[in-house]
CSV table of C-alpha atoms in Angstrom, one decimal:
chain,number,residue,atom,x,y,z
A,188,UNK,CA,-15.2,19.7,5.5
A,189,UNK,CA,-15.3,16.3,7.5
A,190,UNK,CA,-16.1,14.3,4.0
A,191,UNK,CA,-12.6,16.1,2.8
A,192,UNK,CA,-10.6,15.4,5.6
A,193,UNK,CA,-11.7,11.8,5.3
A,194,UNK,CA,-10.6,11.5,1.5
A,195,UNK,CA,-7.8,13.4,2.4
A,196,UNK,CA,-6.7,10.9,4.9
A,197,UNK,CA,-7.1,7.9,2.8
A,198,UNK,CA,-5.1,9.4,0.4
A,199,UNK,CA,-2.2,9.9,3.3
A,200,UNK,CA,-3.0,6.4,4.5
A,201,UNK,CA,-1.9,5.4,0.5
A,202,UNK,CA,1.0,6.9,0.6
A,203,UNK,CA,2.5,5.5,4.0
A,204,UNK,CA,1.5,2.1,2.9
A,205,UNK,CA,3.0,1.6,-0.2
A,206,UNK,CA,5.8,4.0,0.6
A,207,UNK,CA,6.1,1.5,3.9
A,208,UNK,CA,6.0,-1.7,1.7
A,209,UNK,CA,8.0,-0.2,-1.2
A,210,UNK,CA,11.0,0.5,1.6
A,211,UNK,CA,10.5,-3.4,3.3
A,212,UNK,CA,10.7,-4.9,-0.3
A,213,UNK,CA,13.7,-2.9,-0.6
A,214,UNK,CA,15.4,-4.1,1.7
A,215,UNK,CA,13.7,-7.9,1.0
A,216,UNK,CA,15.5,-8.2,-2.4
A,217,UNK,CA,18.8,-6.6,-0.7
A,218,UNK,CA,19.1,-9.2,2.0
A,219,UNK,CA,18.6,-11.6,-0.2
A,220,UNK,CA,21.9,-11.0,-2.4
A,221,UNK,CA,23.9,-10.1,0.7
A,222,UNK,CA,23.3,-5.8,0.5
A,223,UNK,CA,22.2,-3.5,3.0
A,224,UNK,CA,20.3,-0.5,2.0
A,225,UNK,CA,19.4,2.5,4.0
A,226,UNK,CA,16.6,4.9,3.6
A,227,UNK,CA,17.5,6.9,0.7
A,228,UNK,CA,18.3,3.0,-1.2
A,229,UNK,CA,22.1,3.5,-1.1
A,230,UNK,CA,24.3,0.5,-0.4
A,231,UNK,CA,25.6,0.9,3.1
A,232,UNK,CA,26.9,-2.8,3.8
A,233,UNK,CA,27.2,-6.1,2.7
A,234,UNK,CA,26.3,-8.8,5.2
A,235,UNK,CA,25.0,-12.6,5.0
A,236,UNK,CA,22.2,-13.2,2.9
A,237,UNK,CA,19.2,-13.7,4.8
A,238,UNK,CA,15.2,-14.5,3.6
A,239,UNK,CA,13.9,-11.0,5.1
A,240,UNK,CA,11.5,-12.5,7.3
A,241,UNK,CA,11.3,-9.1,9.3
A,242,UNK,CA,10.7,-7.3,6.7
A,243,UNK,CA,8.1,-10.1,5.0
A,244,UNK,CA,6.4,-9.8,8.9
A,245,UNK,CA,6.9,-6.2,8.7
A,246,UNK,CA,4.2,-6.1,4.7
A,247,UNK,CA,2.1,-8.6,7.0
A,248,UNK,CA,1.4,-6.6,9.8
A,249,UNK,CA,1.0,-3.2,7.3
A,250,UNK,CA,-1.4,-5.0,5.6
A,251,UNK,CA,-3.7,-6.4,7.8
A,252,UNK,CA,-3.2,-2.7,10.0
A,253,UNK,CA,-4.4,-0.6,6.9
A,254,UNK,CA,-7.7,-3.5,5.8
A,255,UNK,CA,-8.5,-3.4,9.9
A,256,UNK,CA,-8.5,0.3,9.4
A,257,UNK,CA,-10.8,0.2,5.8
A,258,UNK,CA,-13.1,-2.2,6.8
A,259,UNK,CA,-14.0,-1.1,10.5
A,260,UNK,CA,-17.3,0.0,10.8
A,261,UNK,CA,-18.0,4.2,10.8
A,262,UNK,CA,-19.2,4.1,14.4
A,263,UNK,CA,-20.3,7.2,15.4
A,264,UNK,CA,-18.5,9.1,12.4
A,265,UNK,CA,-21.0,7.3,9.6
A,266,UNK,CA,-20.6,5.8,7.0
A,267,UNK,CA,-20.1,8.5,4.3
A,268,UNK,CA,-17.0,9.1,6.2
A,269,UNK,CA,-15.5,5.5,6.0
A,270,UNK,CA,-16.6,5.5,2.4
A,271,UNK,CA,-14.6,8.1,1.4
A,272,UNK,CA,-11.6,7.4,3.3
A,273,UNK,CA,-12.0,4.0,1.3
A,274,UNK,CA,-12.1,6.1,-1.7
A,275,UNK,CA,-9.3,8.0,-1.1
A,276,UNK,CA,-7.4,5.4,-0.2
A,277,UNK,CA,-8.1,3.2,-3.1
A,278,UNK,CA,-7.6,6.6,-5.2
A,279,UNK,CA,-4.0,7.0,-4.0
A,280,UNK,CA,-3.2,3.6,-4.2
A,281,UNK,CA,-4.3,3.1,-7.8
A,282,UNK,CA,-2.2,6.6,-8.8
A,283,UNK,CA,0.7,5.1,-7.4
A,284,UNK,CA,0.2,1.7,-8.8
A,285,UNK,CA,0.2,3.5,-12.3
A,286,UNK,CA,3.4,6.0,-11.7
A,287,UNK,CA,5.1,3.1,-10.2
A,288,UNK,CA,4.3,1.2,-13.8
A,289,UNK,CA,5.1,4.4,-16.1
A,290,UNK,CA,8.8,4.9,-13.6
A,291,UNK,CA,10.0,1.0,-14.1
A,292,UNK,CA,8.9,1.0,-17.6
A,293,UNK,CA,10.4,4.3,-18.0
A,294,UNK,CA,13.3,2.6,-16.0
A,295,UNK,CA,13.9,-0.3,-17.7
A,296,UNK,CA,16.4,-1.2,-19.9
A,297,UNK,CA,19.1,-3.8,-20.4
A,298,UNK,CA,20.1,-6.0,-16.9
A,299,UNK,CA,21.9,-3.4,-15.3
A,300,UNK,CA,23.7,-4.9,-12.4
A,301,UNK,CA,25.3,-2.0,-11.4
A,302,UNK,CA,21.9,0.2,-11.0
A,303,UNK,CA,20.5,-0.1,-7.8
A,304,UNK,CA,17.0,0.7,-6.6
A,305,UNK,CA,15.8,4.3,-7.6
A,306,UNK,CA,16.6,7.0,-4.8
A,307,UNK,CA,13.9,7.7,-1.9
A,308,UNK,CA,10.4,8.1,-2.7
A,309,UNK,CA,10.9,7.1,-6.7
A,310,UNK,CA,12.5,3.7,-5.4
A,311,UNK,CA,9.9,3.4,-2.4
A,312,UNK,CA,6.6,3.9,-4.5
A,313,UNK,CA,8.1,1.6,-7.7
A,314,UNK,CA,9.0,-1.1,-5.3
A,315,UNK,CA,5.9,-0.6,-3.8
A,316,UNK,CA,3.6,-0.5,-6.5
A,317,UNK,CA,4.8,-3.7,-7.7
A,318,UNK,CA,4.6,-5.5,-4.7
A,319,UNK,CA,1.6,-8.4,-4.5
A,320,UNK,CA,0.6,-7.4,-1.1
A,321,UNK,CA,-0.2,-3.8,-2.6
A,322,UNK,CA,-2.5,-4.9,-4.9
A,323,UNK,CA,-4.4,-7.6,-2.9
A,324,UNK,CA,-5.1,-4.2,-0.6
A,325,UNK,CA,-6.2,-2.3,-3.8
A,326,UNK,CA,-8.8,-5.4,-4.5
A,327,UNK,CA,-10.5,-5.7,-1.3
A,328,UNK,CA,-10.3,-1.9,-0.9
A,329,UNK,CA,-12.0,-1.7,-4.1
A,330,UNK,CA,-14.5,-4.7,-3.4
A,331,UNK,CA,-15.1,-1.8,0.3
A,332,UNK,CA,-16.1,0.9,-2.2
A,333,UNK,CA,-18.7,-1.1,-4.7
A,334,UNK,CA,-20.8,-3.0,-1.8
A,335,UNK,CA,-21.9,-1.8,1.6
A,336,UNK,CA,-23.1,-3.7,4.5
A,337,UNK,CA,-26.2,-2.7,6.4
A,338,UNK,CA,-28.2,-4.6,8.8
A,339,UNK,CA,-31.7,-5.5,8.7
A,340,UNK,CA,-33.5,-7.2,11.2
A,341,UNK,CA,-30.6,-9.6,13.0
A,342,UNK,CA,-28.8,-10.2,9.9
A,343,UNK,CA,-25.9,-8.3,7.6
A,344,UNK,CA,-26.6,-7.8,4.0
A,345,UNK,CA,-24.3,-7.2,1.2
A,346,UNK,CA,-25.8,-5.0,-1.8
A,347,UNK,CA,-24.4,-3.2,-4.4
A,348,UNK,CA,-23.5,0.5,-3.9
């Protein structure tokens, strides 16, 4: 039941991140032309454009939050727990990766200008998905999965899993 919950949380832990980095990239690309979008990715304002550098600290700090949590040791809970958080995690990030592909290709047509960002979780997980920060996660999550660390003597070896 542990070994569940731990997938199970990696998997939540996907969906907050890229949700989290789809909604900050968002509102990246509408600063940029001068448009402030709210939650559900609706136009709310126009203001001055601006580089997003919140929002570009806001991917940072998500990033390195969710590798500190995937690449903390098990402590006490083992490692077959952080394993399969890792897997769950990299699961749900690689589903999402390939929805967020099948809805912008589904998406995509001729320059719209007048189309926005898709509506809630659609627009979050798209803009997510295709964000660069996403996928350097994905890699070093997947890189987590296929070695393990364990110590021997006073050093740390890294062998395949």
């Amino acid at each position: 039941m542990k070994h569940a919950a731990s997938y199970a949380i990696g998997l939540a832990l996907s969906l907050v991140y890229v949700s989290l980095v789809g909604v900050l990239s968002i509102q990246i690309a509408g600063v940029a032309g001068g448009a402030v979008f709210d939650l559900s990715n609706t136009l709310t304002a126009v203001t001055e454009p601006n580089a997003g550098l919140l929002q570009l600290l806001g991917i940072a700090v998500a990033s390195g939050a969710v590798l500190w949590i995937l690449m903390r040791r098990g402590g006490t809970t083992g490692t077959d727990t952080q394993r399969l958080l890792r897997l769950g995690f990299g699961t749900g990030t690689l589903v999402q990766i390939a929805v967020g592909v099948a809805l912008l290709v589904g998406r995509f047509s001729v320059l719209d200008l007048n189309q926005g960002p898709a509506k809630w979780l659609e627009g979050w997980i798209t803009s997510g998905a295709s964000n660069s920060a996403v996928h350097v996660v994905f890699i070093v999550t997947v890189y987590l999965i296929v070695t393990r660390r364990r110590r021997t003597g006073g050093t740390a070896q890294t062998s395949p899993a």
